[in-house]
Amino acid sequence: MTAPPPLAMLAELTHRCPLSCPYCSNPLELDKRSDELDTGTWVRVFEEAAAIGVIHLHLSGGEPGARRDLADLVRGAAGAGLYTNLITSGIGLDRPRLEAIAEAGLDHVQLSIQDVDEAAADRVAGLAGSHRRKRDFARMVGEIGLPLTINCVIHRENVARAGDMVHEAVSMGARRVEVAHAQYYGWGLQNRAALMPDREDALAAGETVERLRAELVGTIVIDYVPPDHFARFPKPCVNGWGRQSLNITPRGRVLPCHAAESIPGLEFWNVAEHSLADVWQNSPAFNAFRGTDWMQEPCRSCARKEVDFGGCRCQAMALAGDPRATDPVCSYSPLHHLVREITGGTHEGEGWTPRGREQRAKDEPIPLPVS
Ligand code: SF4
Ligand code: FES
């Protein structure tokens, strides 16, 4: 069976990053700078992506600003006809570089913030002055004339300020804000107990954001990613495995989702050895959970199986130890009690472990920035 074309591709240009966010969803083992794809290979991959139907290209990391060839990469992607979105911490890109990237054809900037309280934001980021730099960066994005989306990750410590994040995004000049509850993959999975908000606080954050969505129509568009551990049904992760999107790691492995390497036994192909068209259609990893034939009960006979696709394969692996299982977040799952155990009670007082230098691929200094 021929898979329909993908819509979006996430290019993880590097795992190097100047920040230490405890909810980092990148894998525990990061790709080294010396293993990263070179400029020419990335541009070839962008051209192949456009040829198989990809429209949106997300340039991510780590911090993509750590790549000195970022403007060349954007030029190559824009030349291939892709819509380019730079997902950045705002740390490491000064004005001349951002202008060069804009001139190369960048379409959109997505800037992450950690909090609205500067001291709290800097503590989560693990970098003094980072929030002030992000405000400077947002202003620079507006002056250059690029559209801006603010992204903020919600967790136990900042859940009461979810509404303030929206107002902060408005003050930063964003047209869009994504308020997303933490997802527990990679490094973030290790810190789950400390990051998970209490149920009442998570639900209150959702109500606040919904109220602001109505109040701020015409001012800012709000995307809200709810905390699926408190939901009745799981999220349709990546809109279904191998249906719409693909991720490429810094060293060129092509993944159906961000955390797919956490599933043992999957065979990932690399862009160094296969064309993207070949990977998309034929790689064993992409075909492992396409369609619905792989499903077990209760998903197999569930009316929602084409709605949420059984939830998240990586979460099923993490919680149930079986990537074919119904995502235990689902209230129909026979293992749903595992989620109730995780979300029950309070985690007050539990500390998180910041993503430290020894875990980050940081074998080259990042040019830190912006006045
Ligand atoms: Fe979705 Fe499977 Fe739950 Fe049905 S049983 S709602 S398909 S996760
Ligand atoms: Fe891998 Fe959800 S993160 S399927």
Short mmCIF file of C-alpha atoms and ligand atoms in Angstrom, two decimals:
data_model
loop_
_atom_site.label_atom_id
_atom_site.label_comp_id
_atom_site.label_asym_id
_atom_site.label_seq_id
_atom_site.Cartn_x
_atom_site.Cartn_y
_atom_site.Cartn_z
CA MET A 1 0.00 0.00 0.00
CA THR A 2 1.30 3.46 -0.87
CA ALA A 3 1.36 5.91 2.02
CA PRO A 4 -0.15 9.36 1.33
CA PRO A 5 2.42 12.17 1.24
CA PRO A 6 3.65 13.82 4.45
CA LEU A 7 2.73 17.43 5.22
CA ALA A 8 5.40 18.45 7.69
CA MET A 9 8.99 17.66 8.58
CA LEU A 10 10.89 18.48 11.75
CA ALA A 11 14.61 18.88 11.11
CA GLU A 12 16.53 18.59 14.36
CA LEU A 13 19.60 20.41 13.12
CA THR A 14 21.59 19.90 16.29
CA HIS A 15 21.20 18.67 19.85
CA ARG A 16 23.50 21.41 21.15
CA CYS A 17 21.64 23.83 23.41
CA PRO A 18 22.55 26.64 25.80
CA LEU A 19 19.61 25.89 28.13
CA SER A 20 18.88 23.14 30.67
CA CYS A 21 15.09 22.77 30.70
CA PRO A 22 13.99 19.91 32.96
CA TYR A 23 11.16 18.99 30.53
CA CYS A 24 13.48 18.61 27.53
CA SER A 25 11.95 15.89 25.36
CA ASN A 26 15.13 15.17 23.47
CA PRO A 27 16.55 11.68 24.09
CA LEU A 28 18.84 10.89 26.99
CA GLU A 29 21.66 10.15 24.56
CA LEU A 30 22.26 13.14 22.31
CA ASP A 31 23.94 13.28 18.92
CA LYS A 32 27.41 14.81 18.95
CA ARG A 33 28.31 17.81 16.84
CA SER A 34 30.81 15.69 14.93
CA ASP A 35 27.94 13.38 13.84
CA GLU A 36 25.65 16.16 12.58
CA LEU A 37 24.66 16.20 8.90
CA ASP A 38 26.57 18.74 6.83
CA THR A 39 24.98 21.65 4.97
CA GLY A 40 24.83 19.93 1.60
CA THR A 41 23.14 16.83 2.95
CA TRP A 42 20.49 18.86 4.77
CA VAL A 43 19.73 20.89 1.64
CA ARG A 44 19.44 17.71 -0.40
CA VAL A 45 17.02 16.33 2.21
CA PHE A 46 14.95 19.54 2.09
CA GLU A 47 14.67 19.20 -1.71
CA GLU A 48 13.65 15.55 -1.35
CA ALA A 49 11.08 16.53 1.28
CA ALA A 50 9.49 19.09 -1.00
CA ALA A 51 9.44 16.54 -3.82
CA ILE A 52 7.43 14.05 -1.78
CA GLY A 53 4.88 16.66 -0.67
CA VAL A 54 6.17 18.24 2.54
CA ILE A 55 4.91 21.83 2.89
CA HIS A 56 6.02 22.89 6.38
CA LEU A 57 9.60 22.60 7.56
CA HIS A 58 10.30 23.12 11.25
CA LEU A 59 13.97 23.88 11.95
CA SER A 60 14.60 22.78 15.48
CA GLY A 61 17.10 21.30 17.90
CA GLY A 62 18.56 21.77 20.52
CA GLU A 63 19.12 25.33 19.51
CA PRO A 64 19.31 25.67 15.71
CA GLY A 65 21.19 28.94 16.19
CA ALA A 66 24.15 26.79 17.23
CA ARG A 67 24.54 25.88 13.53
CA ARG A 68 26.77 28.47 11.91
CA ASP A 69 25.33 27.51 8.53
CA LEU A 70 21.73 28.28 9.59
CA ALA A 71 21.24 30.98 6.93
CA ASP A 72 22.48 28.59 4.24
CA LEU A 73 20.09 25.91 5.48
CA VAL A 74 17.15 28.33 5.41
CA ARG A 75 18.13 29.46 1.91
CA GLY A 76 18.22 25.85 0.75
CA ALA A 77 14.82 25.10 2.29
CA ALA A 78 13.21 28.24 0.92
CA GLY A 79 14.71 27.49 -2.48
CA ALA A 80 13.08 24.08 -2.37
CA GLY A 81 9.73 25.81 -1.86
CA LEU A 82 9.21 24.86 1.79
CA TYR A 83 7.51 27.08 4.37
CA THR A 84 10.22 27.52 7.01
CA ASN A 85 9.57 27.84 10.75
CA LEU A 86 12.52 28.43 13.07
CA ILE A 87 11.95 26.96 16.54
CA THR A 88 14.40 28.72 18.81
CA SER A 89 15.25 29.61 22.40
CA GLY A 90 16.26 33.06 21.15
CA ILE A 91 19.66 32.54 22.77
CA GLY A 92 22.53 32.51 20.34
CA LEU A 93 21.11 34.56 17.47
CA ASP A 94 22.14 38.19 17.33
CA ARG A 95 20.61 40.77 15.00
CA PRO A 96 23.00 40.36 12.04
CA ARG A 97 22.43 36.61 12.04
CA LEU A 98 18.67 36.92 12.33
CA GLU A 99 18.64 39.46 9.50
CA ALA A 100 20.74 37.12 7.37
CA ILE A 101 18.33 34.28 8.09
CA ALA A 102 15.34 36.48 7.24
CA GLU A 103 16.97 37.52 3.98
CA ALA A 104 17.64 33.85 3.23
CA GLY A 105 13.88 33.32 3.18
CA LEU A 106 12.74 32.43 6.70
CA ASP A 107 8.94 32.58 6.96
CA HIS A 108 8.22 32.37 10.68
CA VAL A 109 9.81 32.32 14.15
CA GLN A 110 8.62 30.28 17.12
CA LEU A 111 10.22 31.41 20.37
CA SER A 112 10.07 29.40 23.59
CA ILE A 113 9.65 31.07 26.98
CA GLN A 114 9.93 29.31 30.32
CA ASP A 115 7.78 31.61 32.50
CA VAL A 116 6.73 35.23 32.88
CA ASP A 117 8.53 35.63 36.17
CA GLU A 118 12.13 36.38 35.20
CA ALA A 119 13.79 34.62 38.13
CA ALA A 120 11.64 31.50 37.67
CA ALA A 121 12.19 31.50 33.90
CA ASP A 122 15.95 31.79 34.29
CA ARG A 123 16.00 29.02 36.87
CA VAL A 124 14.11 26.62 34.57
CA ALA A 125 16.25 27.60 31.59
CA GLY A 126 19.39 27.25 33.68
CA LEU A 127 20.74 30.55 32.35
CA ALA A 128 20.79 33.90 34.13
CA GLY A 129 19.29 36.70 32.07
CA SER A 130 17.70 34.35 29.56
CA HIS A 131 14.17 35.73 29.84
CA ARG A 132 15.37 39.30 29.33
CA ARG A 133 17.24 38.13 26.24
CA LYS A 134 14.12 36.45 24.96
CA ARG A 135 12.17 39.71 25.29
CA ASP A 136 14.94 41.46 23.35
CA PHE A 137 14.86 38.72 20.74
CA ALA A 138 11.09 38.97 20.32
CA ARG A 139 11.37 42.72 19.78
CA MET A 140 14.07 42.11 17.17
CA VAL A 141 11.87 39.59 15.35
CA GLY A 142 9.10 42.19 15.15
CA GLU A 143 11.46 44.94 13.94
CA ILE A 144 12.74 42.68 11.20
CA GLY A 145 9.16 41.97 10.20
CA LEU A 146 8.91 38.25 10.82
CA PRO A 147 5.72 36.73 12.24
CA LEU A 148 6.17 35.38 15.77
CA THR A 149 4.64 32.56 17.77
CA ILE A 150 5.45 32.18 21.47
CA ASN A 151 5.58 28.69 22.90
CA CYS A 152 5.45 27.99 26.62
CA VAL A 153 5.57 24.65 28.37
CA ILE A 154 3.30 24.32 31.40
CA HIS A 155 4.34 22.29 34.43
CA ARG A 156 3.84 22.17 38.16
CA GLU A 157 5.83 25.30 38.92
CA ASN A 158 4.27 27.67 36.38
CA VAL A 159 0.78 26.17 35.93
CA ALA A 160 -0.81 29.01 37.90
CA ARG A 161 0.65 31.50 35.41
CA ALA A 162 -0.69 29.92 32.21
CA GLY A 163 -2.89 32.98 31.61
CA ASP A 164 0.03 35.32 32.28
CA MET A 165 1.98 33.50 29.56
CA VAL A 166 -0.70 34.46 27.06
CA HIS A 167 -0.49 38.13 28.09
CA GLU A 168 3.30 37.95 27.91
CA ALA A 169 3.05 36.63 24.35
CA VAL A 170 0.77 39.56 23.44
CA SER A 171 3.26 42.02 24.93
CA MET A 172 6.06 40.36 22.94
CA GLY A 173 4.19 41.06 19.71
CA ALA A 174 3.24 37.47 18.91
CA ARG A 175 0.33 36.68 16.62
CA ARG A 176 0.01 33.22 18.08
CA VAL A 177 0.82 31.49 21.35
CA GLU A 178 1.03 27.81 22.06
CA VAL A 179 0.37 26.96 25.71
CA ALA A 180 1.40 23.31 25.96
CA HIS A 181 1.44 21.08 28.99
CA ALA A 182 4.74 19.23 29.35
CA GLN A 183 5.03 15.98 27.42
CA TYR A 184 6.91 13.27 29.22
CA TYR A 185 9.53 11.94 26.84
CA GLY A 186 13.31 11.78 26.90
CA TRP A 187 14.80 13.85 29.70
CA GLY A 188 11.35 15.12 30.71
CA LEU A 189 10.18 11.58 31.49
CA GLN A 190 12.83 11.37 34.19
CA ASN A 191 11.42 14.50 35.83
CA ARG A 192 7.76 13.57 35.45
CA ALA A 193 6.97 13.38 39.17
CA ALA A 194 8.31 16.88 39.78
CA LEU A 195 6.79 18.42 36.65
CA MET A 196 3.28 16.94 36.80
CA PRO A 197 0.77 19.50 38.12
CA ASP A 198 -2.10 18.56 40.41
CA ARG A 199 -5.32 17.75 38.56
CA GLU A 200 -7.21 20.82 39.85
CA ASP A 201 -4.40 23.16 38.80
CA ALA A 202 -4.15 21.59 35.35
CA LEU A 203 -7.90 21.90 34.77
CA ALA A 204 -7.92 25.49 36.05
CA ALA A 205 -5.14 26.38 33.61
CA GLY A 206 -7.24 25.00 30.77
CA GLU A 207 -10.27 27.06 31.84
CA THR A 208 -8.17 30.22 32.06
CA VAL A 209 -6.75 29.70 28.59
CA GLU A 210 -10.20 29.00 27.13
CA ARG A 211 -11.54 32.21 28.67
CA LEU A 212 -8.62 34.19 27.22
CA ARG A 213 -9.14 32.58 23.84
CA ALA A 214 -12.59 34.18 23.71
CA GLU A 215 -11.46 37.51 25.21
CA LEU A 216 -8.49 37.95 22.91
CA VAL A 217 -10.10 37.12 19.57
CA GLY A 218 -8.49 39.43 17.01
CA THR A 219 -5.47 40.06 19.28
CA ILE A 220 -3.79 36.67 19.41
CA VAL A 221 -4.56 33.11 18.40
CA ILE A 222 -4.18 30.61 21.24
CA ASP A 223 -3.28 26.96 20.71
CA TYR A 224 -3.72 24.88 23.83
CA VAL A 225 -2.16 21.44 24.29
CA PRO A 226 -4.01 19.86 27.24
CA PRO A 227 -2.35 17.53 29.72
CA ASP A 228 -3.40 14.18 28.32
CA HIS A 229 -2.72 12.34 31.59
CA PHE A 230 -5.88 14.03 32.94
CA ALA A 231 -7.99 13.43 29.83
CA ARG A 232 -10.47 10.65 29.10
CA PHE A 233 -8.94 9.85 25.73
CA PRO A 234 -5.35 10.14 24.52
CA LYS A 235 -4.02 12.63 22.02
CA PRO A 236 -3.83 11.52 18.38
CA CYS A 237 -0.05 11.58 18.62
CA VAL A 238 1.61 12.98 15.47
CA ASN A 239 -1.85 12.66 13.90
CA GLY A 240 -1.16 8.99 13.43
CA TRP A 241 2.14 7.19 12.99
CA GLY A 242 3.58 7.68 9.50
CA ARG A 243 0.50 9.58 8.29
CA GLN A 244 1.54 13.23 8.07
CA SER A 245 4.97 13.97 9.46
CA LEU A 246 8.54 12.88 9.90
CA ASN A 247 11.47 13.90 12.10
CA ILE A 248 15.12 13.85 11.19
CA THR A 249 17.71 13.63 13.94
CA PRO A 250 20.95 15.65 13.80
CA ARG A 251 22.81 12.64 12.42
CA GLY A 252 20.18 11.84 9.81
CA ARG A 253 18.00 9.09 11.24
CA VAL A 254 14.42 9.47 10.02
CA LEU A 255 11.84 8.96 12.77
CA PRO A 256 8.04 8.82 12.65
CA CYS A 257 7.92 10.90 15.85
CA HIS A 258 10.21 12.75 18.20
CA ALA A 259 10.57 9.92 20.73
CA ALA A 260 10.49 6.91 18.41
CA GLU A 261 14.01 5.87 19.36
CA SER A 262 12.64 4.98 22.81
CA ILE A 263 10.87 1.99 21.23
CA PRO A 264 13.25 -0.98 21.15
CA GLY A 265 13.59 -3.05 18.00
CA LEU A 266 12.51 -0.45 15.44
CA GLU A 267 14.77 -0.14 12.40
CA PHE A 268 15.36 3.50 11.45
CA TRP A 269 16.85 4.37 8.10
CA ASN A 270 19.29 7.24 7.60
CA VAL A 271 19.17 9.90 4.89
CA ALA A 272 22.82 9.12 4.17
CA GLU A 273 21.79 5.72 2.79
CA HIS A 274 18.21 6.18 1.57
CA SER A 275 16.22 8.82 -0.25
CA LEU A 276 13.46 10.41 1.82
CA ALA A 277 10.86 8.95 -0.56
CA ASP A 278 12.24 5.47 0.09
CA VAL A 279 12.24 6.03 3.85
CA TRP A 280 8.70 7.39 3.89
CA GLN A 281 7.27 4.48 1.89
CA ASN A 282 9.42 1.54 2.84
CA SER A 283 11.35 1.93 6.08
CA PRO A 284 10.42 -0.68 8.70
CA ALA A 285 10.03 1.95 11.43
CA PHE A 286 7.44 3.93 9.45
CA ASN A 287 5.47 0.83 8.54
CA ALA A 288 5.51 -0.61 12.07
CA PHE A 289 2.37 1.24 13.25
CA ARG A 290 0.78 2.55 10.06
CA GLY A 291 -2.92 1.98 9.64
CA THR A 292 -4.81 -0.03 12.27
CA ASP A 293 -3.78 -3.67 11.65
CA TRP A 294 -1.15 -3.55 14.42
CA MET A 295 -3.72 -2.61 17.07
CA GLN A 296 -4.70 -4.76 20.02
CA GLU A 297 -7.98 -4.69 21.90
CA PRO A 298 -9.63 -2.45 23.00
CA CYS A 299 -8.38 -0.19 20.16
CA ARG A 300 -8.94 -2.82 17.46
CA SER A 301 -12.73 -2.74 17.86
CA CYS A 302 -13.06 0.85 19.11
CA ALA A 303 -15.06 3.48 17.23
CA ARG A 304 -12.30 6.04 17.91
CA LYS A 305 -9.46 4.11 16.35
CA GLU A 306 -9.34 6.43 13.33
CA VAL A 307 -9.76 9.46 15.62
CA ASP A 308 -6.87 9.11 18.04
CA PHE A 309 -5.05 6.17 16.43
CA GLY A 310 -4.73 4.45 19.78
CA GLY A 311 -2.87 7.38 21.32
CA CYS A 312 0.90 7.56 21.54
CA ARG A 313 3.13 4.55 20.77
CA CYS A 314 5.99 5.99 22.80
CA GLN A 315 3.75 6.57 25.81
CA ALA A 316 2.42 3.01 25.48
CA MET A 317 6.04 1.85 25.50
CA ALA A 318 6.96 4.01 28.49
CA LEU A 319 3.92 3.12 30.60
CA ALA A 320 2.85 -0.33 29.44
CA GLY A 321 6.18 -1.63 28.17
CA ASP A 322 4.49 -2.50 24.84
CA PRO A 323 4.33 -0.06 21.90
CA ARG A 324 1.32 -1.96 20.47
CA ALA A 325 -0.74 -1.51 23.63
CA THR A 326 -3.58 0.96 23.92
CA ASP A 327 -2.08 4.15 25.31
CA PRO A 328 -2.71 3.77 29.07
CA VAL A 329 -3.89 7.39 29.14
CA CYS A 330 -7.10 6.08 27.51
CA SER A 331 -9.85 5.39 30.04
CA TYR A 332 -10.66 2.17 28.10
CA SER A 333 -7.14 0.82 28.60
CA PRO A 334 -6.87 -2.13 30.99
CA LEU A 335 -3.72 -0.40 32.26
CA HIS A 336 -5.34 2.98 32.88
CA HIS A 337 -4.75 2.52 36.62
CA LEU A 338 -1.06 3.20 35.90
CA VAL A 339 -1.96 6.73 34.85
CA ARG A 340 -4.20 7.23 37.86
CA GLU A 341 -1.26 6.22 40.06
CA ILE A 342 0.97 8.77 38.33
CA THR A 343 -1.50 11.62 38.57
CA GLY A 344 -2.89 10.81 42.01
CA GLY A 345 -1.68 12.53 45.15
CA THR A 346 0.61 15.48 45.32
CA HIS A 347 4.24 15.76 44.31
CA GLU A 348 4.92 18.82 46.42
CA GLY A 349 8.57 19.05 47.33
CA GLU A 350 9.91 16.79 44.59
CA GLY A 351 12.76 18.45 42.74
CA TRP A 352 13.69 18.02 39.13
CA THR A 353 17.07 17.37 37.58
CA PRO A 354 18.05 20.03 35.06
CA ARG A 355 19.39 18.85 31.74
CA GLY A 356 23.06 19.32 32.57
CA ARG A 357 26.10 20.06 30.49
CA GLU A 358 27.25 16.48 30.74
CA GLN A 359 24.02 15.32 29.13
CA ARG A 360 23.93 18.00 26.45
CA ALA A 361 25.84 17.74 23.21
CA LYS A 362 27.87 20.80 23.97
CA ASP A 363 31.23 20.18 22.42
CA GLU A 364 31.39 23.64 20.84
CA PRO A 365 30.62 27.01 22.42
CA ILE A 366 27.41 28.65 21.28
CA PRO A 367 27.75 32.31 20.44
CA LEU A 368 25.71 33.94 23.16
CA PRO A 369 24.19 37.03 22.22
CA VAL A 370 21.93 39.72 22.06
CA SER A 371 22.30 43.09 23.67
FE1 SF4 B 1 -8.49 5.49 21.26
FE2 SF4 B 1 -7.81 2.90 21.59
FE3 SF4 B 1 -8.85 4.31 23.63
FE4 SF4 B 1 -10.39 3.64 21.55
S1 SF4 B 1 -9.42 2.23 23.00
S2 SF4 B 1 -10.35 5.64 22.55
S3 SF4 B 1 -8.88 3.81 19.85
S4 SF4 B 1 -6.88 4.67 22.60
FE1 FES B 2 6.11 8.76 19.57
FE2 FES B 2 3.77 9.78 20.39
S1 FES B 2 5.81 10.52 20.77
S2 FES B 2 4.09 8.19 18.95
#
